[in-house]
Each structure stands twice: as C-alpha cells, then as structure tokens.
mmCIF file of C-alpha atoms in Angstrom:
data_model
loop_
_atom_site.group_PDB
_atom_site.id
_atom_site.type_symbol
_atom_site.label_atom_id
_atom_site.label_comp_id
_atom_site.label_asym_id
_atom_site.label_seq_id
_atom_site.Cartn_x
_atom_site.Cartn_y
_atom_site.Cartn_z
ATOM 1 C CA MET Y 96 -0.034 0.008 0.037
ATOM 2 C CA ALA Y 97 2.616 2.555 -1.087
ATOM 3 C CA GLY Y 98 1.757 6.120 -0.487
ATOM 4 C CA GLN Y 99 -0.317 5.321 2.684
ATOM 5 C CA SER Y 100 -1.274 8.594 4.330
ATOM 6 C CA SER Y 101 -1.450 9.145 8.172
ATOM 7 C CA ALA Y 102 -4.721 11.200 8.099
ATOM 8 C CA ASP Y 103 -6.424 8.847 10.496
ATOM 9 C CA ILE Y 104 -3.421 8.077 12.711
ATOM 10 C CA SER Y 105 -3.419 9.813 16.107
ATOM 11 C CA GLY Y 106 -0.701 12.378 16.145
ATOM 12 C CA LYS Y 107 0.092 11.351 12.622
ATOM 13 C CA VAL Y 108 2.636 8.821 13.940
ATOM 14 C CA VAL Y 109 2.386 5.170 14.891
ATOM 15 C CA LYS Y 110 4.230 4.703 18.207
ATOM 16 C CA ILE Y 111 5.582 1.289 19.219
ATOM 17 C CA GLY Y 112 7.342 0.468 22.520
ATOM 18 C CA VAL Y 113 9.779 -2.427 23.012
ATOM 19 C CA ILE Y 114 10.212 -3.190 26.651
ATOM 20 C CA ASN Y 115 12.281 -6.047 27.955
ATOM 21 C CA ASP Y 116 15.267 -7.110 30.096
ATOM 22 C CA GLN Y 117 18.212 -5.163 28.482
ATOM 23 C CA SER Y 118 20.796 -5.548 31.360
ATOM 24 C CA GLY Y 119 19.911 -8.677 33.508
ATOM 25 C CA PRO Y 120 19.717 -12.439 33.349
ATOM 26 C CA LEU Y 121 17.157 -12.496 30.534
ATOM 27 C CA SER Y 122 18.847 -9.794 28.334
ATOM 28 C CA ASP Y 123 20.485 -12.154 25.842
ATOM 29 C CA LEU Y 124 17.313 -13.978 24.809
ATOM 30 C CA SER Y 125 15.680 -10.656 23.570
ATOM 31 C CA GLY Y 126 17.250 -7.373 24.986
ATOM 32 C CA ARG Y 127 18.947 -5.224 22.591
ATOM 33 C CA GLY Y 128 18.311 -7.934 19.882
ATOM 34 C CA GLY Y 129 14.664 -7.517 20.310
ATOM 35 C CA VAL Y 130 14.932 -3.781 19.637
ATOM 36 C CA ILE Y 131 16.970 -4.469 16.520
ATOM 37 C CA ALA Y 132 14.378 -7.045 15.428
ATOM 38 C CA ALA Y 133 11.604 -4.297 15.702
ATOM 39 C CA LYS Y 134 13.753 -1.770 13.839
ATOM 40 C CA MET Y 135 14.204 -4.344 10.944
ATOM 41 C CA ALA Y 136 10.418 -4.909 10.784
ATOM 42 C CA ILE Y 137 9.829 -1.135 10.620
ATOM 43 C CA GLU Y 138 12.458 -0.839 7.895
ATOM 44 C CA ASP Y 139 10.787 -3.613 5.895
ATOM 45 C CA PHE Y 140 7.371 -2.124 6.316
ATOM 46 C CA HIS Y 141 8.626 1.350 5.167
ATOM 47 C CA LYS Y 142 9.692 -0.227 1.874
ATOM 48 C CA LEU Y 143 6.123 -0.561 1.017
ATOM 49 C CA ASN Y 144 4.661 2.252 3.161
ATOM 50 C CA PRO Y 145 7.148 5.088 3.062
ATOM 51 C CA ALA Y 146 4.704 7.792 3.999
ATOM 52 C CA LEU Y 147 3.471 6.282 7.256
ATOM 53 C CA LYS Y 148 5.624 7.535 10.080
ATOM 54 C CA VAL Y 149 6.599 5.090 12.790
ATOM 55 C CA GLU Y 150 8.256 5.912 16.046
ATOM 56 C CA LEU Y 151 10.084 3.306 18.187
ATOM 57 C CA LEU Y 152 10.550 3.708 22.029
ATOM 58 C CA THR Y 153 12.567 1.300 24.075
ATOM 59 C CA ALA Y 154 13.028 0.488 27.831
ATOM 60 C CA ASP Y 155 14.557 -1.896 30.274
ATOM 61 C CA HIS Y 156 12.105 -3.147 32.954
ATOM 62 C CA GLN Y 157 14.944 -4.699 34.933
ATOM 63 C CA ASN Y 158 12.646 -7.777 35.571
ATOM 64 C CA LYS Y 159 10.685 -5.626 37.994
ATOM 65 C CA PRO Y 160 6.832 -5.599 37.584
ATOM 66 C CA ASP Y 161 6.572 -2.165 39.258
ATOM 67 C CA ILE Y 162 9.196 -0.650 36.901
ATOM 68 C CA GLY Y 163 7.637 -2.177 33.856
ATOM 69 C CA ALA Y 164 4.121 -1.018 34.785
ATOM 70 C CA GLN Y 165 5.230 2.484 35.444
ATOM 71 C CA ILE Y 166 6.959 2.708 32.126
ATOM 72 C CA VAL Y 167 4.117 1.214 30.123
ATOM 73 C CA ARG Y 168 1.505 3.387 31.907
ATOM 74 C CA ARG Y 169 3.430 6.483 30.963
ATOM 75 C CA TRP Y 170 3.859 5.238 27.318
ATOM 76 C CA TYR Y 171 0.124 4.559 26.800
ATOM 77 C CA GLY Y 172 -0.814 7.843 28.487
ATOM 78 C CA GLU Y 173 1.661 10.780 28.189
ATOM 79 C CA ASP Y 174 3.689 9.401 25.253
ATOM 80 C CA GLY Y 175 0.739 8.146 23.108
ATOM 81 C CA VAL Y 176 2.202 4.715 22.429
ATOM 82 C CA ASP Y 177 -0.144 2.512 20.327
ATOM 83 C CA MET Y 178 1.324 -0.902 20.843
ATOM 84 C CA VAL Y 179 3.861 -2.468 23.393
ATOM 85 C CA VAL Y 180 5.792 -5.521 22.237
ATOM 86 C CA ASP Y 181 8.107 -8.157 23.698
ATOM 87 C CA VAL Y 182 8.125 -7.840 27.667
ATOM 88 C CA SER Y 183 10.026 -11.160 28.058
ATOM 89 C CA ASN Y 184 9.206 -11.717 31.761
ATOM 90 C CA SER Y 185 5.999 -13.301 33.000
ATOM 91 C CA ALA Y 186 5.657 -11.298 36.215
ATOM 92 C CA VAL Y 187 6.113 -7.980 34.328
ATOM 93 C CA ALA Y 188 3.586 -9.272 31.679
ATOM 94 C CA LEU Y 189 0.885 -9.801 34.204
ATOM 95 C CA ALA Y 190 1.313 -6.136 35.389
ATOM 96 C CA VAL Y 191 1.356 -4.858 31.838
ATOM 97 C CA GLN Y 192 -1.619 -6.900 30.792
ATOM 98 C CA ALA Y 193 -3.884 -5.059 33.269
ATOM 99 C CA ILE Y 194 -2.671 -1.631 32.134
ATOM 100 C CA ALA Y 195 -3.154 -2.523 28.409
ATOM 101 C CA ARG Y 196 -6.664 -3.729 29.231
ATOM 102 C CA ASP Y 197 -7.544 -0.601 31.138
ATOM 103 C CA LYS Y 198 -6.179 1.663 28.518
ATOM 104 C CA ASN Y 199 -7.598 -0.269 25.528
ATOM 105 C CA LYS Y 200 -4.125 -0.624 24.018
ATOM 106 C CA LEU Y 201 -2.409 -3.415 22.339
ATOM 107 C CA VAL Y 202 0.488 -5.495 23.881
ATOM 108 C CA ILE Y 203 2.121 -8.377 22.037
ATOM 109 C CA TYR Y 204 4.191 -10.820 24.091
ATOM 110 C CA SER Y 205 7.181 -12.749 22.840
ATOM 111 C CA ALA Y 206 8.992 -14.712 25.429
ATOM 112 C CA VAL Y 207 6.323 -14.759 28.135
ATOM 113 C CA GLY Y 208 5.623 -18.281 29.442
ATOM 114 C CA THR Y 209 2.843 -18.041 32.014
ATOM 115 C CA GLY Y 210 -0.346 -19.425 30.752
ATOM 116 C CA GLU Y 211 -2.238 -16.866 32.848
ATOM 117 C CA ILE Y 212 -1.756 -14.357 30.054
ATOM 118 C CA THR Y 213 -4.045 -16.232 27.682
ATOM 119 C CA GLY Y 214 -5.887 -17.984 30.486
ATOM 120 C CA LYS Y 215 -7.672 -16.581 33.473
ATOM 121 C CA GLN Y 216 -5.845 -13.071 33.074
ATOM 122 C CA CYS Y 217 -6.532 -12.921 29.236
ATOM 123 C CA SER Y 218 -7.488 -9.720 27.708
ATOM 124 C CA PRO Y 219 -8.910 -8.579 24.281
ATOM 125 C CA THR Y 220 -5.800 -6.492 23.825
ATOM 126 C CA GLY Y 221 -3.074 -8.864 24.982
ATOM 127 C CA LEU Y 222 -1.669 -11.253 22.256
ATOM 128 C CA ALA Y 223 0.777 -14.108 22.785
ATOM 129 C CA TRP Y 224 3.073 -14.319 19.735
ATOM 130 C CA LEU Y 225 5.624 -16.833 20.747
ATOM 131 C CA HIS Y 226 4.698 -19.524 23.253
ATOM 132 C CA ASP Y 227 3.179 -20.416 26.645
ATOM 133 C CA ASN Y 228 4.287 -23.010 29.060
ATOM 134 C CA TYR Y 229 1.945 -25.657 27.837
ATOM 135 C CA ASN Y 230 3.549 -25.399 24.360
ATOM 136 C CA LEU Y 231 6.938 -25.895 26.004
ATOM 137 C CA VAL Y 232 6.288 -28.784 28.303
ATOM 138 C CA SER Y 233 3.701 -30.876 26.561
ATOM 139 C CA GLY Y 234 5.971 -32.237 23.751
ATOM 140 C CA PRO Y 235 9.014 -33.243 25.772
ATOM 141 C CA ILE Y 236 7.031 -34.822 28.572
ATOM 142 C CA ARG Y 237 4.805 -36.974 26.307
ATOM 143 C CA LYS Y 238 7.787 -38.056 24.286
ATOM 144 C CA LEU Y 239 10.080 -38.891 27.302
ATOM 145 C CA VAL Y 240 7.475 -40.576 29.400
ATOM 146 C CA GLY Y 241 6.621 -42.743 26.452
ATOM 147 C CA GLN Y 242 10.229 -43.816 26.512
ATOM 148 C CA GLY Y 243 9.937 -44.812 30.145
ATOM 149 C CA LEU Y 244 11.458 -41.630 31.762
ATOM 150 C CA ASN Y 245 8.340 -41.282 33.927
ATOM 151 C CA THR Y 246 9.700 -39.700 37.208
ATOM 152 C CA TRP Y 247 10.561 -36.002 37.124
ATOM 153 C CA PHE Y 248 12.135 -33.539 39.561
ATOM 154 C CA PHE Y 249 11.996 -29.774 38.718
ATOM 155 C CA ILE Y 250 14.482 -26.969 39.391
ATOM 156 C CA ALA Y 251 12.584 -23.759 38.692
ATOM 157 C CA ALA Y 252 12.788 -19.918 38.836
ATOM 158 C CA ASP Y 253 10.710 -18.566 41.620
ATOM 159 C CA TYR Y 254 8.490 -16.128 39.908
ATOM 160 C CA ALA Y 255 5.221 -16.386 37.834
ATOM 161 C CA PHE Y 256 7.016 -18.079 34.786
ATOM 162 C CA GLY Y 257 8.668 -20.974 36.728
ATOM 163 C CA ARG Y 258 5.764 -21.556 39.073
ATOM 164 C CA ASN Y 259 3.385 -21.779 36.171
ATOM 165 C CA MET Y 260 5.709 -24.012 34.206
ATOM 166 C CA VAL Y 261 5.932 -26.533 37.005
ATOM 167 C CA ALA Y 262 2.254 -26.572 37.526
ATOM 168 C CA GLU Y 263 1.653 -27.109 33.816
ATOM 169 C CA SER Y 264 4.268 -29.858 33.767
ATOM 170 C CA GLU Y 265 2.633 -31.655 36.651
ATOM 171 C CA ARG Y 266 -0.785 -31.565 34.946
ATOM 172 C CA VAL Y 267 0.689 -32.988 31.734
ATOM 173 C CA LEU Y 268 2.730 -35.602 33.547
ATOM 174 C CA ALA Y 269 -0.294 -36.797 35.456
ATOM 175 C CA SER Y 270 -2.279 -37.162 32.258
ATOM 176 C CA VAL Y 271 0.264 -39.400 30.728
ATOM 177 C CA GLY Y 272 1.086 -41.551 33.724
ATOM 178 C CA GLY Y 273 4.200 -39.765 34.846
ATOM 179 C CA LYS Y 274 4.968 -38.709 38.399
ATOM 180 C CA THR Y 275 6.553 -35.678 40.058
ATOM 181 C CA LEU Y 276 8.967 -36.497 42.672
ATOM 182 C CA GLY Y 277 9.584 -32.892 43.835
ATOM 183 C CA ALA Y 278 10.424 -29.310 42.884
ATOM 184 C CA VAL Y 279 12.628 -26.494 44.235
ATOM 185 C CA PHE Y 280 12.533 -22.855 43.419
ATOM 186 C CA HIS Y 281 15.333 -20.465 43.179
ATOM 187 C CA PRO Y 282 15.535 -16.615 43.046
ATOM 188 C CA LEU Y 283 15.785 -14.852 39.644
ATOM 189 C CA GLY Y 284 19.480 -14.253 39.016
ATOM 190 C CA ASN Y 285 20.566 -16.948 41.441
ATOM 191 C CA ALA Y 286 24.330 -18.017 41.116
ATOM 192 C CA ASP Y 287 24.851 -21.035 43.311
ATOM 193 C CA TYR Y 288 22.647 -24.048 42.432
ATOM 194 C CA GLY Y 289 24.605 -26.742 44.328
ATOM 195 C CA SER Y 290 21.884 -27.443 46.923
ATOM 196 C CA PHE Y 291 19.202 -27.588 44.251
ATOM 197 C CA LEU Y 292 21.164 -30.083 42.242
ATOM 198 C CA LEU Y 293 21.892 -32.206 45.269
ATOM 199 C CA GLN Y 294 18.157 -32.353 45.992
ATOM 200 C CA ALA Y 295 17.440 -33.408 42.395
ATOM 201 C CA GLN Y 296 20.068 -35.989 42.555
ATOM 202 C CA SER Y 297 18.917 -37.430 45.796
ATOM 203 C CA SER Y 298 15.255 -37.539 44.513
ATOM 204 C CA GLY Y 299 16.163 -40.515 42.182
ATOM 205 C CA ALA Y 300 14.014 -38.966 39.432
ATOM 206 C CA LYS Y 301 14.847 -40.231 36.030
ATOM 207 C CA VAL Y 302 14.479 -36.774 34.560
ATOM 208 C CA VAL Y 303 15.624 -33.369 36.104
ATOM 209 C CA ALA Y 304 13.801 -30.611 34.338
ATOM 210 C CA PHE Y 305 14.888 -27.044 34.428
ATOM 211 C CA ALA Y 306 12.167 -24.277 34.474
ATOM 212 C CA ASN Y 307 14.386 -21.290 33.974
ATOM 213 C CA ALA Y 308 16.181 -19.551 31.134
ATOM 214 C CA GLY Y 309 19.023 -17.224 30.212
ATOM 215 C CA GLU Y 310 21.896 -16.832 32.598
ATOM 216 C CA GLN Y 311 19.993 -19.049 35.106
ATOM 217 C CA LEU Y 312 19.932 -21.977 32.826
ATOM 218 C CA VAL Y 313 23.484 -21.504 31.644
ATOM 219 C CA SER Y 314 24.769 -21.327 35.310
ATOM 220 C CA VAL Y 315 22.860 -24.378 36.537
ATOM 221 C CA MET Y 316 23.907 -26.530 33.498
ATOM 222 C CA LYS Y 317 27.495 -25.656 33.993
ATOM 223 C CA GLN Y 318 27.245 -26.639 37.645
ATOM 224 C CA TRP Y 319 25.366 -29.902 36.547
ATOM 225 C CA SER Y 320 28.524 -30.710 34.638
ATOM 226 C CA GLU Y 321 30.945 -29.623 37.393
ATOM 227 C CA PHE Y 322 29.141 -31.947 39.839
ATOM 228 C CA GLY Y 323 29.562 -34.850 37.514
ATOM 229 C CA MET Y 324 25.914 -35.263 36.944
ATOM 230 C CA SER Y 325 26.319 -35.163 33.192
ATOM 231 C CA THR Y 326 27.688 -38.691 33.310
ATOM 232 C CA GLY Y 327 25.008 -39.921 35.743
ATOM 233 C CA SER Y 328 21.870 -41.792 35.098
ATOM 234 C CA GLN Y 329 19.574 -38.791 35.235
ATOM 235 C CA THR Y 330 18.332 -37.033 32.008
ATOM 236 C CA PRO Y 331 18.399 -33.283 31.992
ATOM 237 C CA VAL Y 332 15.621 -31.482 30.111
ATOM 238 C CA ALA Y 333 15.533 -27.665 29.512
ATOM 239 C CA LEU Y 334 11.882 -26.824 29.531
ATOM 240 C CA LEU Y 335 12.859 -23.393 28.099
ATOM 241 C CA MET Y 336 16.218 -22.975 26.292
ATOM 242 C CA PHE Y 337 17.077 -20.195 23.875
ATOM 243 C CA LEU Y 338 19.810 -20.221 21.214
ATOM 244 C CA THR Y 339 21.791 -17.809 23.228
ATOM 245 C CA ASP Y 340 21.835 -20.184 26.132
ATOM 246 C CA ALA Y 341 23.264 -22.958 24.143
ATOM 247 C CA HIS Y 342 25.792 -20.460 22.800
ATOM 248 C CA SER Y 343 26.801 -19.291 26.277
ATOM 249 C CA MET Y 344 27.132 -22.765 27.923
ATOM 250 C CA GLY Y 345 28.773 -24.344 24.838
ATOM 251 C CA LEU Y 346 27.991 -27.700 23.266
ATOM 252 C CA LYS Y 347 30.281 -29.549 25.701
ATOM 253 C CA THR Y 348 27.731 -28.668 28.382
ATOM 254 C CA ALA Y 349 24.589 -28.418 26.324
ATOM 255 C CA GLN Y 350 24.955 -31.508 24.305
ATOM 256 C CA GLY Y 351 22.002 -33.776 24.503
ATOM 257 C CA LEU Y 352 19.697 -31.328 26.124
ATOM 258 C CA THR Y 353 16.205 -31.359 24.556
ATOM 259 C CA THR Y 354 13.898 -28.427 24.388
ATOM 260 C CA VAL Y 355 10.876 -27.086 22.392
ATOM 261 C CA THR Y 356 11.239 -23.920 20.359
ATOM 262 C CA ALA Y 357 8.775 -22.052 18.205
ATOM 263 C CA TRP Y 358 11.363 -21.017 15.723
ATOM 264 C CA TYR Y 359 15.002 -21.769 14.829
ATOM 265 C CA TRP Y 360 17.077 -19.670 12.421
ATOM 266 C CA ASP Y 361 18.423 -22.629 10.552
ATOM 267 C CA LEU Y 362 15.077 -24.116 9.476
ATOM 268 C CA ASN Y 363 15.047 -23.000 5.814
ATOM 269 C CA ASP Y 364 16.246 -20.534 3.258
ATOM 270 C CA GLU Y 365 13.827 -17.742 4.490
ATOM 271 C CA THR Y 366 14.836 -18.156 8.159
ATOM 272 C CA ARG Y 367 18.486 -18.198 7.212
ATOM 273 C CA ALA Y 368 18.178 -15.054 5.068
ATOM 274 C CA PHE Y 369 16.586 -13.136 8.055
ATOM 275 C CA ALA Y 370 19.284 -14.493 10.340
ATOM 276 C CA LYS Y 371 22.114 -13.243 8.137
ATOM 277 C CA ARG Y 372 20.685 -9.684 8.148
ATOM 278 C CA PHE Y 373 20.131 -9.840 11.883
ATOM 279 C CA PHE Y 374 23.653 -11.209 12.551
ATOM 280 C CA ALA Y 375 25.070 -8.219 10.544
ATOM 281 C CA ALA Y 376 23.269 -5.776 12.850
ATOM 282 C CA HIS Y 377 23.649 -7.732 16.160
ATOM 283 C CA GLY Y 378 26.642 -9.978 15.951
ATOM 284 C CA ALA Y 379 24.604 -12.962 17.001
ATOM 285 C CA MET Y 380 22.031 -15.179 15.329
ATOM 286 C CA PRO Y 381 18.397 -14.407 16.283
ATOM 287 C CA THR Y 382 16.593 -16.243 19.007
ATOM 288 C CA ALA Y 383 13.007 -17.259 18.669
ATOM 289 C CA PRO Y 384 11.807 -14.250 20.778
ATOM 290 C CA GLN Y 385 13.706 -11.843 18.494
ATOM 291 C CA ALA Y 386 12.231 -13.359 15.445
ATOM 292 C CA ALA Y 387 8.633 -13.129 17.127
ATOM 293 C CA VAL Y 388 9.176 -9.430 17.851
ATOM 294 C CA TYR Y 389 9.936 -8.889 14.115
ATOM 295 C CA SER Y 390 6.840 -10.785 13.052
ATOM 296 C CA ALA Y 391 4.623 -9.102 15.669
ATOM 297 C CA VAL Y 392 5.663 -5.589 14.686
ATOM 298 C CA LEU Y 393 5.356 -6.219 10.981
ATOM 299 C CA HIS Y 394 1.958 -7.843 11.258
ATOM 300 C CA TYR Y 395 0.721 -5.017 13.454
ATOM 301 C CA LEU Y 396 1.952 -2.287 11.070
ATOM 302 C CA LYS Y 397 0.499 -4.025 7.985
ATOM 303 C CA ALA Y 398 -2.839 -4.017 9.834
ATOM 304 C CA VAL Y 399 -2.534 -0.256 10.742
ATOM 305 C CA ALA Y 400 -1.843 0.398 6.982
ATOM 306 C CA ALA Y 401 -4.685 -1.692 5.728
ATOM 307 C CA VAL Y 402 -7.351 0.002 7.900
ATOM 308 C CA ASP Y 403 -5.681 3.474 7.749
ATOM 309 C CA SER Y 404 -5.926 3.839 11.510
ATOM 310 C CA ASP Y 405 -4.255 3.151 14.738
ATOM 311 C CA GLU Y 406 -7.537 2.662 16.643
ATOM 312 C CA THR Y 407 -7.106 -0.515 18.657
ATOM 313 C CA ALA Y 408 -10.361 -2.361 17.782
ATOM 314 C CA LEU Y 409 -9.921 -1.839 14.006
ATOM 315 C CA VAL Y 410 -6.323 -2.820 13.946
ATOM 316 C CA LEU Y 411 -6.939 -5.850 16.163
ATOM 317 C CA GLU Y 412 -9.710 -7.029 13.944
ATOM 318 C CA LYS Y 413 -7.584 -6.777 10.876
ATOM 319 C CA MET Y 414 -4.702 -8.670 12.650
ATOM 320 C CA ARG Y 415 -7.356 -11.427 13.582
ATOM 321 C CA THR Y 416 -8.645 -11.838 10.003
ATOM 322 C CA THR Y 417 -5.297 -11.670 8.178
ATOM 323 C CA PRO Y 418 -2.913 -14.667 8.369
ATOM 324 C CA VAL Y 419 0.691 -13.980 9.286
ATOM 325 C CA ASP Y 420 2.855 -13.628 6.120
ATOM 326 C CA ASP Y 421 6.480 -13.992 6.984
ATOM 327 C CA PHE Y 422 9.389 -16.365 7.712
ATOM 328 C CA TYR Y 423 8.459 -16.723 11.331
ATOM 329 C CA ALA Y 424 5.041 -18.300 11.262
ATOM 330 C CA PRO Y 425 3.646 -18.310 7.654
ATOM 331 C CA GLY Y 426 -0.054 -18.748 7.648
ATOM 332 C CA ALA Y 427 -0.543 -18.499 11.431
ATOM 333 C CA THR Y 428 -3.641 -17.063 12.854
ATOM 334 C CA LEU Y 429 -4.778 -15.636 16.199
ATOM 335 C CA ARG Y 430 -7.169 -17.914 18.187
ATOM 336 C CA ALA Y 431 -10.054 -16.723 20.276
ATOM 337 C CA ASP Y 432 -7.791 -16.849 23.375
ATOM 338 C CA ASN Y 433 -5.302 -14.509 21.681
ATOM 339 C CA LYS Y 434 -2.652 -17.104 21.024
ATOM 340 C CA LEU Y 435 -0.987 -17.025 17.666
ATOM 341 C CA VAL Y 436 -1.245 -20.578 16.488
ATOM 342 C CA HIS Y 437 1.781 -21.970 14.858
ATOM 343 C CA ASP Y 438 4.089 -25.037 14.653
ATOM 344 C CA PHE Y 439 6.763 -25.954 17.183
ATOM 345 C CA TYR Y 440 9.935 -27.919 16.979
ATOM 346 C CA LEU Y 441 11.456 -30.438 19.502
ATOM 347 C CA VAL Y 442 15.089 -29.930 19.180
ATOM 348 C CA GLN Y 443 18.262 -31.309 20.665
ATOM 349 C CA ALA Y 444 21.510 -29.720 21.294
ATOM 350 C CA LYS Y 445 24.175 -31.273 19.051
ATOM 351 C CA GLU Y 446 27.540 -32.877 20.328
ATOM 352 C CA PRO Y 447 30.445 -30.622 19.733
ATOM 353 C CA GLY Y 448 31.689 -32.556 16.643
ATOM 354 C CA GLU Y 449 28.242 -32.316 14.933
ATOM 355 C CA MET Y 450 28.058 -28.540 14.547
ATOM 356 C CA GLU Y 451 28.948 -27.851 10.977
ATOM 357 C CA LYS Y 452 28.679 -24.095 10.983
ATOM 358 C CA PRO Y 453 28.691 -21.377 13.711
ATOM 359 C CA TRP Y 454 25.424 -21.020 15.811
ATOM 360 C CA ALA Y 455 23.961 -24.238 14.282
ATOM 361 C CA TYR Y 456 23.510 -25.716 17.741
ATOM 362 C CA TYR Y 457 20.317 -27.647 17.308
ATOM 363 C CA LYS Y 458 19.157 -30.720 15.442
ATOM 364 C CA VAL Y 459 15.472 -30.939 14.904
ATOM 365 C CA VAL Y 460 14.030 -34.091 16.426
ATOM 366 C CA GLN Y 461 10.498 -33.624 15.290
ATOM 367 C CA LYS Y 462 8.151 -30.891 14.154
ATOM 368 C CA ILE Y 463 5.145 -30.470 16.385
ATOM 369 C CA ALA Y 464 2.173 -29.528 14.387
ATOM 370 C CA ALA Y 465 0.084 -26.575 15.584
ATOM 371 C CA ASP Y 466 -2.920 -28.812 16.221
ATOM 372 C CA ASP Y 467 -0.800 -30.807 18.636
ATOM 373 C CA ALA Y 468 1.120 -27.972 20.276
ATOM 374 C CA TYR Y 469 -1.681 -26.124 21.985
ATOM 375 C CA LYS Y 470 -3.985 -26.820 24.806
ATOM 376 C CA PRO Y 471 -7.430 -27.314 23.385
ATOM 377 C CA LEU Y 472 -9.721 -24.373 23.428
ATOM 378 C CA SER Y 473 -12.280 -26.566 25.271
ATOM 379 C CA GLU Y 474 -9.914 -26.527 28.312
ATOM 380 C CA SER Y 475 -9.242 -22.744 28.069
ATOM 381 C CA GLU Y 476 -9.840 -20.569 31.141
ATOM 382 C CA CYS Y 477 -9.888 -17.407 28.937
ATOM 383 C CA PRO Y 478 -13.262 -15.516 29.356
ATOM 384 C CA LEU Y 479 -12.843 -14.462 25.738
ATOM 385 C CA VAL Y 480 -13.323 -18.007 24.520
ATOM 386 C CA ALA Y 481 -16.779 -18.256 26.072
ATOM 387 C CA LYS Y 482 -17.788 -14.990 24.487
ATOM 388 C CA ALA Y 483 -16.562 -16.368 21.119
ATOM 389 C CA LYS Y 484 -18.694 -19.444 21.170
#
C-alpha cells in the first residue's frame, strides 16, 4: 500500500514501545536484539509504506513488575504509544496486561511463558506471539514418558514463569502416567545451584527438568557438569532454552539437552536469510523471541496500513482476520484466546563434533504441528473463549 497517508493516525505517527530486560539475566534472549528486530520490521514495512511515520520507544524493565508497569502506563498515557511488544518476563507481563486492558491498548508478548496471560488473565488487547508454558512442556513430557522416563524433579525460577511452568508440567505428567518427585524454586538471577542439584540427585528422578532460562539455565547446567551429573543416570531437560543459552554454555555442556522452540534460524532459506541480516546488525544469530518481535511488529503495522488507522479495535480485527505472512510463522492466525497458533519444534543440542557451522547448535528431532502444540480451546480458562462461542 505505497503512499499510505497518516490522516487517521493519532498524532500522525504510529508509536511502538519495545520493553524487555536489557541488562539482566534475561537480556541475551531478547534485550537489545529484540529492539534490533523491531527496527528491522519497521524498515521492511517502510519499503512498501514510506509515507506512514513510525516511532520506536525502548525501555529496560529490569525484571521488576513495578518498573515495567510504570513505564508502560506512561507510554500509553503521556507518550501516546499505540502498541507495546516483547516484555520477556511473566511477572512484568501480568502487570502490563492489566494496564493495556484498562487503556484499551495493544500489547504483544514474545518470551512470556505463563499460561495466565491467555488463561484466567486474558485480555482482548493482549496477544501471545511466541509460546506459553503448555507449548513448551507438553511435547517433551509426552515423548520422554513414552520412553520410560516417567519420574521427574524440577528446578525452577521462583516467579510467575517458573511456578506456572511446573504446574503445567505436573498436569501433563499426571495425564500421561508420569509422576513428580519434587520441585525446588530459586530466586531470579541466582548464582549457586549446588543445593538444588543435590536435591534433584537425591530424589532419584529419572528426569531433572529446568524451568528457568537465560543466565540461570546456563549457570545451573555448568554446575550440573561440574558436579559430574552429566555422566550420571538422570536425564536433563531444559523446558525453556534459547539459542543464546546454548551459545553461552557451549555444546560440551549443552550436548543432548532437549527443548521445544517455536522457531530456529536454520530451518530453511527464509529463516537463514533473516538470520544473516540480523547477525550483521547484532553480531549473534536471532533467538525465537527476537524473530517473534519482528513478526509481531510487521503484522501490526500491516494491519494499521490496511485500515488506515491506529484505533485498537480496527487494527486488532484486521490482525485477527489476516494470516501472518512472514518467515516466522507463515499462515498462522490468532485464536479466540489470543494465542498465535503455529508449529513448534522439538530440538536437541548437538554434540560438539556435529556442529557444521557457527550457531547451528540444534538438530530438529521432530516438528510439532500446531494442532498438537496447543491446549485445546475446550480446556481454556480465558473468558474471551466463552464469548466467542
């Protein structure tokens, strides 16, 4: 839609805010890279819509819900931001969700795992673009329990994400005949995991599952190796691992770890083309959350251009009725509970000698079709689902 005007755009500019952890334990998985992904989406949008002005605001919420809420409240109010994207922390997301609902403004989440966002706390204006904890745990649990690995112990981050991930895991385990032998929770940014690992070891569980990410997962897996547990009988599972985690810990530590991801840069020619551009700007290959930020921003801007307005209801309706058209989730659509429904991949970290090129850390074990990756709508606790029936 070349030549698109801004006559029906408030302030004659579309304002987008990227908020995430840019300095702490979750900064590698999105952080500055998430901002770069948003900028790339705006650049690509402007190739077709050069007349539509777009302004990007960025902020570091420091993984603190009060700081995140304060920033987003100001953005929606004083600064006239139309859409907030990323967030990358479940506790911050729950705080932001309430503000976006009250202000009738869009927020699109990438790396936010808690199922509450599209469950009991779902909102007409809060969209989940990447994953939730059910997506992440269902595939690995079903596959491993089917192989006889039916007793699990959890080491989890002690905030909304980790608590919800363990709860979702326990529900799935029970449904397939598995058993939980215990769970321990550590503070965000914890450094010493010795006592937690010893509890996992003494539990006798066949699987030790880690419900954390970023620096936390890297640190605990390094200590797992230092404690000699990598040569023991227990199987480690990263319920949430990002490409940057594998890069930070190295394949000597990561080898054999299984995880589920919504996207991987080395899937096909289109994903590799985006990754090459992103690497040139960021010096690292893109993670799934960073690819999701690109996709969310581009899809949102295409909807704004199509309806010639930044009015939330109009834009949201266009986003719902138009399938995603990009390398991230081609053909994906928004469900009644505001989840973007797309395929996932069960991947395993390669052994050191298997990596044929830089950043190619994963081998795809199996594709998880969208129909199998999501909790059925019939089990949803989102009030929007009942209204849609």
